[in-house]
Tab-separated table of C-alpha atoms and ligand atoms in Angstrom:
chain	number	residue	atom	x	y	z
A	66	MET	CA	-3.669	-5.142	-23.837
A	67	ALA	CA	-3.203	-1.557	-24.958
A	68	LYS	CA	-3.273	-0.731	-28.625
A	69	GLY	CA	-0.023	-0.009	-30.398
A	70	ARG	CA	0.825	-3.520	-31.455
A	71	LYS	CA	3.218	-4.029	-34.331
A	72	ASN	CA	3.182	-7.030	-36.642
A	73	GLY	CA	-0.591	-7.385	-36.660
A	74	LEU	CA	-1.911	-9.755	-39.274
A	75	TYR	CA	-4.457	-7.349	-40.781
A	76	GLU	CA	-3.297	-4.264	-42.634
A	77	GLY	CA	-6.545	-2.411	-42.949
A	78	VAL	CA	-10.241	-2.400	-42.243
A	79	SER	CA	-12.738	-2.561	-45.072
A	80	GLU	CA	-15.720	-0.192	-45.045
A	81	GLU	CA	-17.931	-3.263	-44.834
A	82	LEU	CA	-16.167	-4.592	-41.714
A	83	SER	CA	-16.220	-1.139	-40.136
A	84	SER	CA	-19.979	-0.794	-40.588
A	85	LEU	CA	-20.564	-4.410	-39.529
A	86	MET	CA	-18.720	-3.659	-36.264
A	87	ARG	CA	-20.736	-0.507	-35.568
A	88	THR	CA	-24.116	-2.159	-35.639
A	89	GLY	CA	-26.062	-4.643	-33.580
A	90	TRP	CA	-25.085	-3.686	-30.033
A	91	ALA	CA	-27.528	-3.647	-27.117
A	92	GLU	CA	-28.038	-0.631	-24.861
A	93	THR	CA	-26.291	-1.512	-21.554
A	94	GLU	CA	-26.686	1.620	-19.428
A	95	GLN	CA	-26.880	0.520	-15.785
A	96	HIS	CA	-29.886	2.133	-14.108
A	97	ASP	CA	-29.767	0.390	-10.734
A	98	LEU	CA	-26.426	1.677	-9.436
A	99	GLU	CA	-26.078	3.004	-5.887
A	100	PRO	CA	-23.574	5.544	-4.551
A	101	ALA	CA	-20.396	3.835	-3.327
A	102	GLU	CA	-20.338	3.213	0.426
A	103	GLN	CA	-17.374	5.524	0.907
A	104	SER	CA	-18.727	8.437	-1.159
A	105	PRO	CA	-19.913	10.509	1.872
A	106	TYR	CA	-16.541	9.937	3.534
A	107	ALA	CA	-14.730	11.005	0.358
A	108	ALA	CA	-16.893	14.152	0.274
A	109	ALA	CA	-15.828	15.006	3.849
A	110	ARG	CA	-12.165	14.511	2.894
A	111	ARG	CA	-12.620	16.855	-0.088
A	112	ALA	CA	-14.180	19.460	2.194
A	113	ALA	CA	-11.126	19.287	4.486
A	114	LEU	CA	-8.823	19.742	1.486
A	115	SER	CA	-10.920	22.613	0.139
A	116	ALA	CA	-10.540	24.505	3.427
A	117	ARG	CA	-6.751	24.443	3.046
A	118	PHE	CA	-6.621	25.994	-0.433
A	119	PRO	CA	-9.262	28.752	-0.789
A	120	GLY	CA	-9.298	30.453	-4.184
A	121	GLU	CA	-7.138	27.827	-5.899
A	122	ARG	CA	-7.927	25.152	-8.425
A	123	LEU	CA	-6.649	21.714	-7.388
A	124	VAL	CA	-6.087	18.934	-9.923
A	125	ILE	CA	-5.563	15.395	-8.619
A	126	PRO	CA	-5.063	12.867	-11.433
A	127	SER	CA	-5.687	9.137	-11.094
A	128	GLY	CA	-2.817	8.246	-13.440
A	129	ASN	CA	-2.318	6.416	-16.699
A	130	LEU	CA	-1.432	2.897	-17.737
A	131	LYS	CA	2.310	2.222	-18.045
A	132	THR	CA	3.555	0.225	-20.998
A	133	ARG	CA	5.526	-2.880	-20.158
A	134	SER	CA	6.298	-3.798	-23.751
A	135	ASN	CA	4.590	-3.200	-27.071
A	136	ASP	CA	0.861	-3.479	-26.276
A	137	ASP	CA	1.284	-5.013	-22.812
A	138	THR	CA	0.906	-2.870	-19.691
A	139	TYR	CA	1.740	-3.108	-15.995
A	140	PRO	CA	-1.221	-3.647	-13.673
A	141	PHE	CA	-2.793	-0.250	-13.054
A	142	ARG	CA	-2.744	1.222	-9.551
A	143	PRO	CA	-4.468	4.601	-9.224
A	144	TYR	CA	-2.715	7.430	-7.400
A	145	THR	CA	-3.445	7.091	-3.687
A	146	GLY	CA	-4.520	10.709	-3.172
A	147	TYR	CA	-7.118	10.342	-5.945
A	148	VAL	CA	-8.529	7.153	-4.405
A	149	HIS	CA	-8.744	8.803	-0.984
A	150	LEU	CA	-10.675	11.808	-2.285
A	151	THR	CA	-13.029	10.001	-4.661
A	152	GLY	CA	-13.205	6.290	-3.746
A	153	ASP	CA	-12.658	5.758	-7.481
A	154	GLN	CA	-10.069	3.504	-9.102
A	155	ALA	CA	-10.485	4.427	-12.776
A	156	ARG	CA	-7.406	5.194	-14.851
A	157	ASP	CA	-7.048	8.389	-16.900
A	158	GLY	CA	-9.339	10.296	-14.519
A	159	ALA	CA	-8.804	13.404	-12.431
A	160	LEU	CA	-10.528	15.095	-9.534
A	161	VAL	CA	-10.777	18.867	-9.889
A	162	LEU	CA	-11.683	21.244	-7.074
A	163	GLU	CA	-12.731	24.464	-8.779
A	164	PRO	CA	-12.554	27.552	-6.521
A	165	ARG	CA	-15.722	29.520	-5.782
A	166	ALA	CA	-15.956	33.189	-4.866
A	167	ASP	CA	-16.977	32.287	-1.285
A	168	GLY	CA	-13.642	30.505	-0.695
A	169	GLY	CA	-15.064	26.992	-1.078
A	170	HIS	CA	-14.770	24.711	-4.092
A	171	ASP	CA	-17.013	22.851	-6.511
A	172	ALA	CA	-15.709	19.353	-7.084
A	173	TYR	CA	-16.035	17.400	-10.300
A	174	CYS	CA	-14.339	14.364	-11.737
A	175	TYR	CA	-12.905	13.774	-15.177
A	176	GLN	CA	-13.473	10.237	-16.405
A	177	LEU	CA	-12.665	8.303	-19.534
A	178	PRO	CA	-16.224	7.367	-20.532
A	179	ARG	CA	-17.484	4.573	-22.721
A	180	ASP	CA	-16.430	4.437	-26.372
A	181	SER	CA	-19.019	5.415	-28.920
A	182	ARG	CA	-20.147	2.643	-31.240
A	183	ASP	CA	-20.505	5.229	-34.018
A	184	ASN	CA	-16.824	5.045	-34.885
A	185	ASP	CA	-14.043	2.434	-34.723
A	186	GLU	CA	-12.516	3.586	-31.417
A	187	PHE	CA	-14.312	0.945	-29.361
A	188	TRP	CA	-12.504	-1.869	-31.145
A	189	LEU	CA	-9.446	-0.231	-32.760
A	190	GLY	CA	-8.597	2.671	-30.443
A	191	ALA	CA	-5.751	2.869	-27.907
A	192	THR	CA	-8.158	2.319	-25.002
A	193	ALA	CA	-10.682	0.186	-26.882
A	194	GLU	CA	-13.365	-1.143	-24.561
A	195	LEU	CA	-13.815	-4.263	-26.649
A	196	TRP	CA	-10.268	-5.282	-25.660
A	197	MET	CA	-9.980	-3.760	-22.219
A	198	GLY	CA	-13.445	-4.106	-20.761
A	199	ARG	CA	-16.513	-1.952	-20.373
A	200	ARG	CA	-16.081	1.383	-18.631
A	201	ARG	CA	-18.721	3.433	-16.848
A	202	THR	CA	-20.791	6.012	-18.646
A	203	LEU	CA	-20.433	9.507	-17.201
A	204	ARG	CA	-23.922	9.191	-15.733
A	205	GLU	CA	-23.056	5.873	-14.089
A	206	ALA	CA	-19.863	7.383	-12.661
A	207	GLU	CA	-21.835	10.332	-11.271
A	208	VAL	CA	-24.172	7.993	-9.398
A	209	VAL	CA	-21.387	5.824	-7.968
A	210	LEU	CA	-18.994	8.632	-7.023
A	211	GLY	CA	-21.592	11.214	-6.007
A	212	LEU	CA	-19.760	13.809	-8.096
A	213	PRO	CA	-20.473	15.602	-11.370
A	214	CYS	CA	-18.399	13.874	-14.058
A	215	ARG	CA	-16.989	15.167	-17.345
A	216	ASP	CA	-15.272	13.602	-20.333
A	217	VAL	CA	-11.520	13.563	-19.705
A	218	ARG	CA	-10.847	13.901	-23.413
A	219	ALA	CA	-11.847	17.562	-23.055
A	220	ALA	CA	-9.845	18.110	-19.832
A	221	ALA	CA	-6.633	19.489	-21.305
A	222	ASP	CA	-8.565	22.045	-23.368
A	223	ASP	CA	-10.858	22.956	-20.433
A	224	LEU	CA	-7.962	23.512	-18.064
A	225	ALA	CA	-5.848	25.407	-20.599
A	226	ALA	CA	-8.848	27.636	-21.380
A	227	ALA	CA	-8.812	29.197	-17.890
A	228	PRO	CA	-5.146	30.119	-17.422
A	229	GLY	CA	-5.870	32.894	-14.900
A	230	VAL	CA	-7.082	30.561	-12.128
A	231	PRO	CA	-4.231	29.818	-9.678
A	232	THR	CA	-3.767	26.066	-9.986
A	233	ARG	CA	-1.953	23.236	-8.287
A	234	ILE	CA	-1.597	19.708	-9.655
A	235	VAL	CA	-0.130	16.546	-8.176
A	236	ARG	CA	2.785	15.867	-10.494
A	237	GLY	CA	4.060	12.584	-11.847
A	238	HIS	CA	0.772	10.868	-12.714
A	239	ASP	CA	-0.624	12.415	-15.899
A	240	PRO	CA	1.785	14.277	-18.220
A	241	ARG	CA	-1.040	15.432	-20.498
A	242	LEU	CA	-2.888	17.220	-17.707
A	243	GLU	CA	0.361	18.638	-16.325
A	244	ALA	CA	1.115	20.122	-19.743
A	245	ALA	CA	-2.315	21.788	-19.792
A	246	VAL	CA	-1.813	23.818	-16.606
A	247	THR	CA	0.741	26.375	-15.475
A	248	THR	CA	1.826	25.620	-11.925
A	249	ASP	CA	4.756	26.036	-9.579
A	250	GLU	CA	6.692	22.963	-8.447
A	251	ASP	CA	6.971	23.986	-4.775
A	252	ARG	CA	3.267	24.786	-4.571
A	253	ASP	CA	2.440	21.481	-6.248
A	254	ASP	CA	4.622	19.708	-3.687
A	255	ALA	CA	2.683	21.475	-0.919
A	256	LEU	CA	-0.550	20.023	-2.381
A	257	GLU	CA	0.913	16.530	-2.259
A	258	GLU	CA	2.008	17.147	1.350
A	259	ALA	CA	-1.523	18.234	2.231
A	260	LEU	CA	-2.965	15.047	0.695
A	261	SER	CA	-0.590	12.980	2.846
A	262	ASP	CA	-1.447	15.023	5.966
A	263	LEU	CA	-5.146	14.388	5.308
A	264	ARG	CA	-4.640	10.632	5.456
A	265	LEU	CA	-2.873	10.598	8.845
A	266	VAL	CA	-6.139	10.112	10.754
A	267	LYS	CA	-8.397	7.422	9.320
A	268	ASP	CA	-12.173	7.770	9.331
A	269	ALA	CA	-14.569	5.048	10.472
A	270	TRP	CA	-14.974	3.606	6.962
A	271	GLU	CA	-11.216	3.362	6.466
A	272	ILE	CA	-10.771	1.629	9.821
A	273	GLY	CA	-13.368	-0.935	8.733
A	274	GLU	CA	-11.415	-1.565	5.526
A	275	MET	CA	-8.169	-1.898	7.477
A	276	ARG	CA	-9.804	-4.535	9.671
A	277	LYS	CA	-10.714	-6.484	6.524
A	278	ALA	CA	-7.143	-6.177	5.189
A	279	VAL	CA	-5.661	-7.441	8.439
A	280	ASP	CA	-8.189	-10.274	8.852
A	281	SER	CA	-7.444	-11.559	5.345
A	282	THR	CA	-3.737	-11.259	6.085
A	283	VAL	CA	-4.124	-13.345	9.241
A	284	ARG	CA	-5.807	-16.042	7.132
A	285	GLY	CA	-2.980	-15.770	4.571
A	286	PHE	CA	-0.349	-16.351	7.268
A	287	THR	CA	-2.253	-19.371	8.538
A	288	ASP	CA	-2.366	-20.742	4.965
A	289	CYS	CA	1.413	-20.367	4.749
A	290	VAL	CA	1.996	-22.295	7.967
A	291	ALA	CA	-0.375	-25.022	6.817
A	292	ASP	CA	1.650	-25.225	3.573
A	293	LEU	CA	5.081	-25.226	5.219
A	294	SER	CA	5.981	-28.841	4.432
A	295	THR	CA	5.400	-28.175	0.714
A	296	ALA	CA	7.596	-25.071	0.998
A	297	VAL	CA	10.343	-27.228	2.564
A	298	ALA	CA	10.061	-29.564	-0.414
A	299	THR	CA	10.144	-26.667	-2.905
A	300	SER	CA	11.223	-23.107	-2.025
A	301	GLU	CA	10.261	-19.718	-0.626
A	302	ARG	CA	8.253	-19.249	-3.837
A	303	TRP	CA	5.645	-21.697	-2.550
A	304	ILE	CA	4.983	-19.435	0.412
A	305	GLU	CA	4.804	-16.393	-1.839
A	306	GLY	CA	2.247	-18.164	-4.023
A	307	THR	CA	0.183	-19.378	-1.075
A	308	PHE	CA	-0.130	-15.894	0.399
A	309	PHE	CA	-0.829	-14.382	-3.026
A	310	ARG	CA	-3.736	-16.761	-3.584
A	311	ARG	CA	-5.386	-15.560	-0.360
A	312	ALA	CA	-4.754	-11.930	-1.333
A	313	ARG	CA	-6.375	-12.363	-4.743
A	314	LEU	CA	-9.223	-14.456	-3.410
A	315	GLU	CA	-10.277	-12.042	-0.670
A	316	GLY	CA	-8.876	-8.709	-1.805
A	317	ASN	CA	-7.526	-6.834	-4.778
A	318	ALA	CA	-3.924	-8.002	-4.517
A	319	LEU	CA	-0.863	-7.581	-2.316
A	320	GLY	CA	-0.177	-4.241	-0.641
A	321	TYR	CA	3.532	-4.714	-1.455
A	322	GLY	CA	5.822	-7.475	-2.665
A	323	SER	CA	5.774	-10.282	-0.084
A	324	ILE	CA	9.034	-10.933	1.764
A	325	CYS	CA	9.311	-14.709	2.183
A	326	ALA	CA	12.773	-14.929	3.671
A	327	ALA	CA	14.095	-18.241	4.962
A	328	GLY	CA	17.491	-18.724	6.608
A	329	ASP	CA	19.893	-15.823	6.167
A	330	HIS	CA	17.590	-14.140	3.623
A	331	ALA	CA	15.780	-12.895	6.752
A	332	THR	CA	18.646	-10.434	7.267
A	333	ILE	CA	17.883	-8.738	3.926
A	334	MET	CA	15.259	-6.071	4.614
A	335	HIS	CA	13.789	-6.058	1.107
A	336	TRP	CA	14.180	-9.721	0.151
A	337	THR	CA	11.484	-10.262	-2.475
A	338	SER	CA	13.229	-12.664	-4.879
A	339	ASN	CA	11.845	-15.447	-2.685
A	340	ASP	CA	13.709	-18.116	-4.617
A	341	GLY	CA	15.694	-19.735	-1.812
A	342	PRO	CA	15.320	-23.027	0.041
A	343	VAL	CA	13.210	-23.442	3.179
A	344	ARG	CA	15.238	-25.583	5.579
A	345	PRO	CA	14.109	-27.111	8.894
A	346	GLY	CA	16.195	-25.690	11.734
A	347	GLU	CA	16.235	-22.216	10.209
A	348	LEU	CA	13.825	-19.304	10.597
A	349	LEU	CA	11.276	-18.051	8.079
A	350	LEU	CA	10.581	-14.314	8.155
A	351	LEU	CA	7.276	-13.690	6.413
A	352	ASP	CA	6.312	-10.030	5.818
A	353	ALA	CA	3.120	-9.739	3.770
A	354	GLY	CA	-0.128	-7.822	3.524
A	355	VAL	CA	-3.436	-8.269	1.733
A	356	GLU	CA	-4.767	-5.185	-0.052
A	357	THR	CA	-8.563	-4.923	0.041
A	358	HIS	CA	-10.737	-4.269	-3.007
A	359	SER	CA	-10.806	-0.657	-1.813
A	360	LEU	CA	-6.947	-0.649	-1.871
A	361	TYR	CA	-6.235	-0.494	1.881
A	362	THR	CA	-3.362	-2.733	2.944
A	363	ALA	CA	-2.180	-4.592	6.013
A	364	ASP	CA	1.552	-4.965	6.759
A	365	VAL	CA	2.339	-7.869	9.075
A	366	THR	CA	5.492	-9.859	9.850
A	367	ARG	CA	5.948	-13.086	11.725
A	368	THR	CA	9.235	-14.958	12.133
A	369	LEU	CA	8.683	-18.685	12.418
A	370	PRO	CA	10.904	-21.650	13.257
A	371	ILE	CA	10.562	-23.829	10.170
A	372	SER	CA	10.856	-27.029	12.230
A	373	GLY	CA	8.193	-25.773	14.656
A	374	THR	CA	10.504	-25.011	17.616
A	375	PHE	CA	13.109	-22.301	18.166
A	376	THR	CA	16.733	-23.162	18.949
A	377	GLU	CA	18.202	-21.538	22.042
A	378	VAL	CA	19.909	-18.740	20.095
A	379	GLN	CA	16.893	-18.146	17.837
A	380	ARG	CA	14.693	-17.893	20.920
A	381	ALA	CA	17.058	-15.407	22.605
A	382	VAL	CA	16.902	-13.131	19.558
A	383	TYR	CA	13.159	-13.647	19.125
A	384	ASP	CA	12.360	-12.900	22.767
A	385	ALA	CA	14.439	-9.702	22.689
A	386	VAL	CA	12.515	-8.504	19.629
A	387	TYR	CA	9.210	-9.511	21.248
A	388	GLU	CA	10.051	-7.539	24.405
A	389	ALA	CA	11.071	-4.555	22.251
A	390	GLN	CA	7.739	-4.793	20.450
A	391	GLU	CA	5.864	-4.945	23.771
A	392	ALA	CA	7.680	-1.779	24.865
A	393	GLY	CA	6.863	-0.120	21.541
A	394	ILE	CA	3.183	-1.092	21.618
A	395	ALA	CA	2.847	0.262	25.172
A	396	ALA	CA	4.013	3.651	23.871
A	397	VAL	CA	1.256	3.862	21.233
A	398	LYS	CA	-1.435	6.086	22.734
A	399	PRO	CA	-3.039	9.445	22.052
A	400	GLY	CA	-0.856	12.368	23.068
A	401	ALA	CA	2.377	10.350	22.846
A	402	ALA	CA	5.031	11.620	20.488
A	403	TYR	CA	5.167	9.619	17.250
A	404	ARG	CA	8.816	8.893	18.027
A	405	ASP	CA	8.055	7.342	21.437
A	406	PHE	CA	7.306	3.809	20.258
A	407	HIS	CA	10.399	3.780	18.086
A	408	GLU	CA	12.580	4.993	20.942
A	409	ALA	CA	11.103	2.511	23.430
A	410	SER	CA	11.813	-0.438	21.117
A	411	GLN	CA	15.272	0.748	20.120
A	412	ARG	CA	16.288	1.391	23.754
A	413	HIS	CA	15.299	-2.130	24.674
A	414	LEU	CA	17.282	-3.638	21.810
A	415	ALA	CA	20.318	-1.455	22.569
A	416	GLY	CA	20.221	-2.825	26.134
A	417	ARG	CA	20.097	-6.443	24.947
A	418	LEU	CA	22.915	-5.926	22.444
A	419	VAL	CA	25.089	-4.444	25.212
A	420	GLU	CA	24.269	-7.409	27.507
A	421	TRP	CA	25.245	-9.824	24.769
A	422	GLY	CA	28.507	-7.920	24.292
A	423	PHE	CA	27.838	-7.032	20.631
A	424	ILE	CA	28.034	-3.264	21.168
A	425	GLU	CA	29.839	-1.262	23.801
A	426	GLY	CA	27.830	0.009	26.811
A	427	PRO	CA	26.538	1.464	28.877
A	428	ALA	CA	23.190	0.893	27.200
A	429	GLU	CA	22.045	4.525	27.300
A	430	ARG	CA	25.302	5.694	25.687
A	431	ALA	CA	24.968	2.994	23.009
A	432	TYR	CA	21.396	4.112	22.343
A	433	GLU	CA	22.335	7.810	22.215
A	434	LEU	CA	25.079	7.015	19.696
A	435	GLY	CA	22.698	4.776	17.721
A	436	LEU	CA	25.102	1.803	17.908
A	437	GLN	CA	22.177	-0.658	17.939
A	438	ARG	CA	21.361	0.392	14.382
A	439	ARG	CA	24.072	-1.932	13.043
A	440	PHE	CA	21.633	-4.721	13.986
A	441	THR	CA	18.202	-3.032	13.993
A	442	MET	CA	18.716	-1.343	10.605
A	443	ALA	CA	15.280	0.221	10.082
A	444	GLY	CA	12.896	2.509	11.941
A	445	THR	CA	10.391	0.719	14.180
A	446	GLY	CA	7.290	1.480	12.150
A	447	HIS	CA	5.320	3.777	9.883
A	448	MET	CA	1.823	4.950	9.079
A	449	LEU	CA	-0.307	2.440	7.205
A	450	GLY	CA	-3.400	2.747	5.028
A	451	LEU	CA	-3.909	3.039	1.282
A	452	ASP	CA	-0.119	2.872	0.897
A	453	VAL	CA	2.003	0.500	2.892
A	454	HIS	CA	4.234	3.429	3.878
A	455	ASP	CA	1.242	5.734	4.024
A	456	CYS	CA	1.358	9.526	4.271
A	457	ALA	CA	4.977	9.482	3.087
A	458	HIS	CA	4.819	13.118	1.935
A	459	ALA	CA	3.267	14.481	5.136
A	460	ARG	CA	4.958	17.391	6.845
A	461	ASN	CA	7.489	16.331	9.495
A	462	GLU	CA	5.677	18.319	12.162
A	463	GLU	CA	2.508	16.340	11.432
A	464	TYR	CA	4.168	12.923	11.163
A	465	VAL	CA	7.616	11.997	12.517
A	466	ASP	CA	7.775	15.059	14.778
A	467	GLY	CA	4.049	14.940	15.555
A	468	VAL	CA	1.796	13.503	18.226
A	469	LEU	CA	-0.399	10.402	17.994
A	470	GLU	CA	-4.160	10.912	17.704
A	471	PRO	CA	-7.102	8.486	17.804
A	472	GLY	CA	-7.678	7.114	14.304
A	473	MET	CA	-4.022	6.959	13.342
A	474	LEU	CA	-2.930	3.527	12.212
A	475	LEU	CA	0.695	2.446	12.276
A	476	THR	CA	2.982	-0.552	12.356
A	477	VAL	CA	5.230	-1.461	15.270
A	478	GLU	CA	7.940	-3.675	13.817
A	479	PRO	CA	11.213	-3.936	15.699
A	480	GLY	CA	13.780	-6.379	14.383
A	481	LEU	CA	17.302	-7.698	14.820
A	482	TYR	CA	19.376	-8.732	11.840
A	483	PHE	CA	22.735	-10.488	12.200
A	484	GLN	CA	24.331	-10.578	8.777
A	485	PRO	CA	25.869	-13.905	7.689
A	486	ASP	CA	29.281	-12.239	7.266
A	487	ASP	CA	29.237	-10.196	10.485
A	488	LEU	CA	32.453	-11.036	12.330
A	489	THR	CA	31.387	-9.048	15.438
A	490	VAL	CA	28.892	-11.722	16.565
A	491	PRO	CA	29.467	-15.420	17.318
A	492	GLN	CA	29.137	-17.852	14.427
A	493	GLU	CA	25.816	-19.319	15.605
A	494	TRP	CA	24.172	-15.874	15.631
A	495	ARG	CA	25.145	-15.075	12.042
A	496	GLY	CA	22.380	-15.289	9.471
A	497	ILE	CA	19.568	-14.877	12.019
A	498	GLY	CA	16.972	-12.221	11.238
A	499	VAL	CA	13.850	-11.648	13.329
A	500	ARG	CA	11.098	-9.079	12.871
A	501	ILE	CA	7.660	-8.997	14.516
A	502	GLU	CA	5.271	-6.518	12.929
A	503	ASP	CA	1.723	-5.645	13.955
A	504	ASP	CA	-0.828	-3.062	12.829
A	505	LEU	CA	-1.917	-0.743	15.636
A	506	LEU	CA	-4.913	1.546	15.713
A	507	VAL	CA	-4.591	4.501	18.089
A	508	THR	CA	-7.786	4.567	20.178
A	509	GLU	CA	-9.192	7.129	22.643
A	510	ASP	CA	-7.354	5.535	25.542
A	511	GLY	CA	-4.471	3.581	24.061
A	512	ASN	CA	-4.328	1.262	21.100
A	513	GLU	CA	-5.882	-1.790	19.512
A	514	ASN	CA	-3.673	-4.387	17.868
A	515	LEU	CA	-5.629	-5.206	14.698
A	516	SER	CA	-3.349	-8.162	13.934
A	517	ALA	CA	-3.722	-9.768	17.363
A	518	GLY	CA	-5.261	-12.784	15.604
A	519	LEU	CA	-1.707	-14.010	14.987
A	520	PRO	CA	0.490	-15.279	17.842
A	521	ARG	CA	3.423	-13.109	18.895
A	522	SER	CA	5.363	-14.602	21.813
A	523	SER	CA	7.762	-17.474	21.081
A	524	ASP	CA	5.640	-19.978	23.046
A	525	GLU	CA	2.436	-18.895	21.289
A	526	VAL	CA	4.137	-19.148	17.901
A	527	GLU	CA	5.292	-22.714	18.595
A	528	GLU	CA	1.857	-23.730	19.859
A	529	TRP	CA	0.158	-22.148	16.799
A	530	MET	CA	2.543	-23.892	14.425
A	531	ALA	CA	1.917	-27.235	16.116
A	532	ARG	CA	-1.802	-26.721	15.481
A	533	HIS	CA	-1.580	-25.595	11.859
A	534	ALA	CA	1.683	-26.755	10.270
A	535	GLY	CA	1.172	-29.176	7.431
B	658	LIG	N1	6.762	-4.563	4.393
B	658	LIG	C1	7.378	-3.297	4.431
B	658	LIG	C2	7.512	-2.806	5.788
B	658	LIG	O1	7.377	-3.561	6.722
B	658	LIG	O2	7.672	-1.648	6.012
B	659	MN	MN1	6.072	-2.166	7.796
B	660	MN	MN1	6.222	-5.279	6.664
């Protein structure tokens, strides 16, 4: 809980209590710390950033706690660009790249260090360690991060004291640091773009973390299938809770709010209320991802027949989406345009929708006009990593208009969504939503489906459910 509470029971602090609190504490400096595993990788990422901005100071804040009410705060999630460049997750910090005369940069990190026990801050202050937990000393942070560290309480003064250095800051994360520097909004936006560009290709350590995220997610999906009979007796919330338990047990949390969408909720792209019934005979669309302790997330969807077997119409929709995903996955390879997998999936779905008579053909004309989008709704995928929609600020020419390279990691997630009130499709198709989403690593000669541990075809899904469903 953050300080700032009203209606406390005690009005003041006696001198005697104050001095009682300041005494009798053990020295707890940690002398056996090791550099974090990712610190050499973070150093290489900083070097790549440095090369793009010679002669300029770059300030990348980690962000501050957000108040929920009174002295309660939302869970803290550090700014993704800061995590990528430091491996750190501390709040109220900032990475600074200070320009050198030779065009390179010296990096250092501002941190909120431990509270002194020589005053009352440690138990009465706004960020009191006694309430919020022990922080690292600056020396401890230096060892773990492999970076010189400074006290963030001096940062605003330090930065304001050198106004002549051309500076960029990532905006929107730390108003106090933003107020201390004079920057230009467009140039700041270009820094944020560069940080997104830098994350497009994952390094070996990141790929290892992504494997962990996906493997935990596969186990979370299996938990949900094993718990399906309890979900039928309760609601979608049971599935949400089951997946969440796996995410907290094996990782940090969820990479995004789980979509546990049974029946016609599956046609709502961002259904996260998860408070509806789970009825045999209907489909369950489960879109969920475990976020690792290092904050990398998976993003996987499976659409399951709640009774264990698809009806004829459900299977027709499912198989069309599966074939569209196969076409999309085949288009994920180095040198392919980023748009290729999207276009391959969408073309296939446009063809099926024309065959079914739901949109006017011929199929190529329907595709060119985008008519399939009434039923496919979203793009077919996105980059994945520290953010579920990773690299969102990257330049178009690097991302949506770019070319796939080994080390890129993306989702392929075609879907068909027939709204419950859509009069252009037969009654028995209304309220069916199907998405199949996998996490693909671009390799030297094609791709690797990291989420291949879950079944994808309709037959495999039924067989898997028969083995695991509780
Ligand atoms: N779960 C969000 C998405 O699939 O993009
Ligand atoms: Mn996705
Ligand atoms: Mn998803």
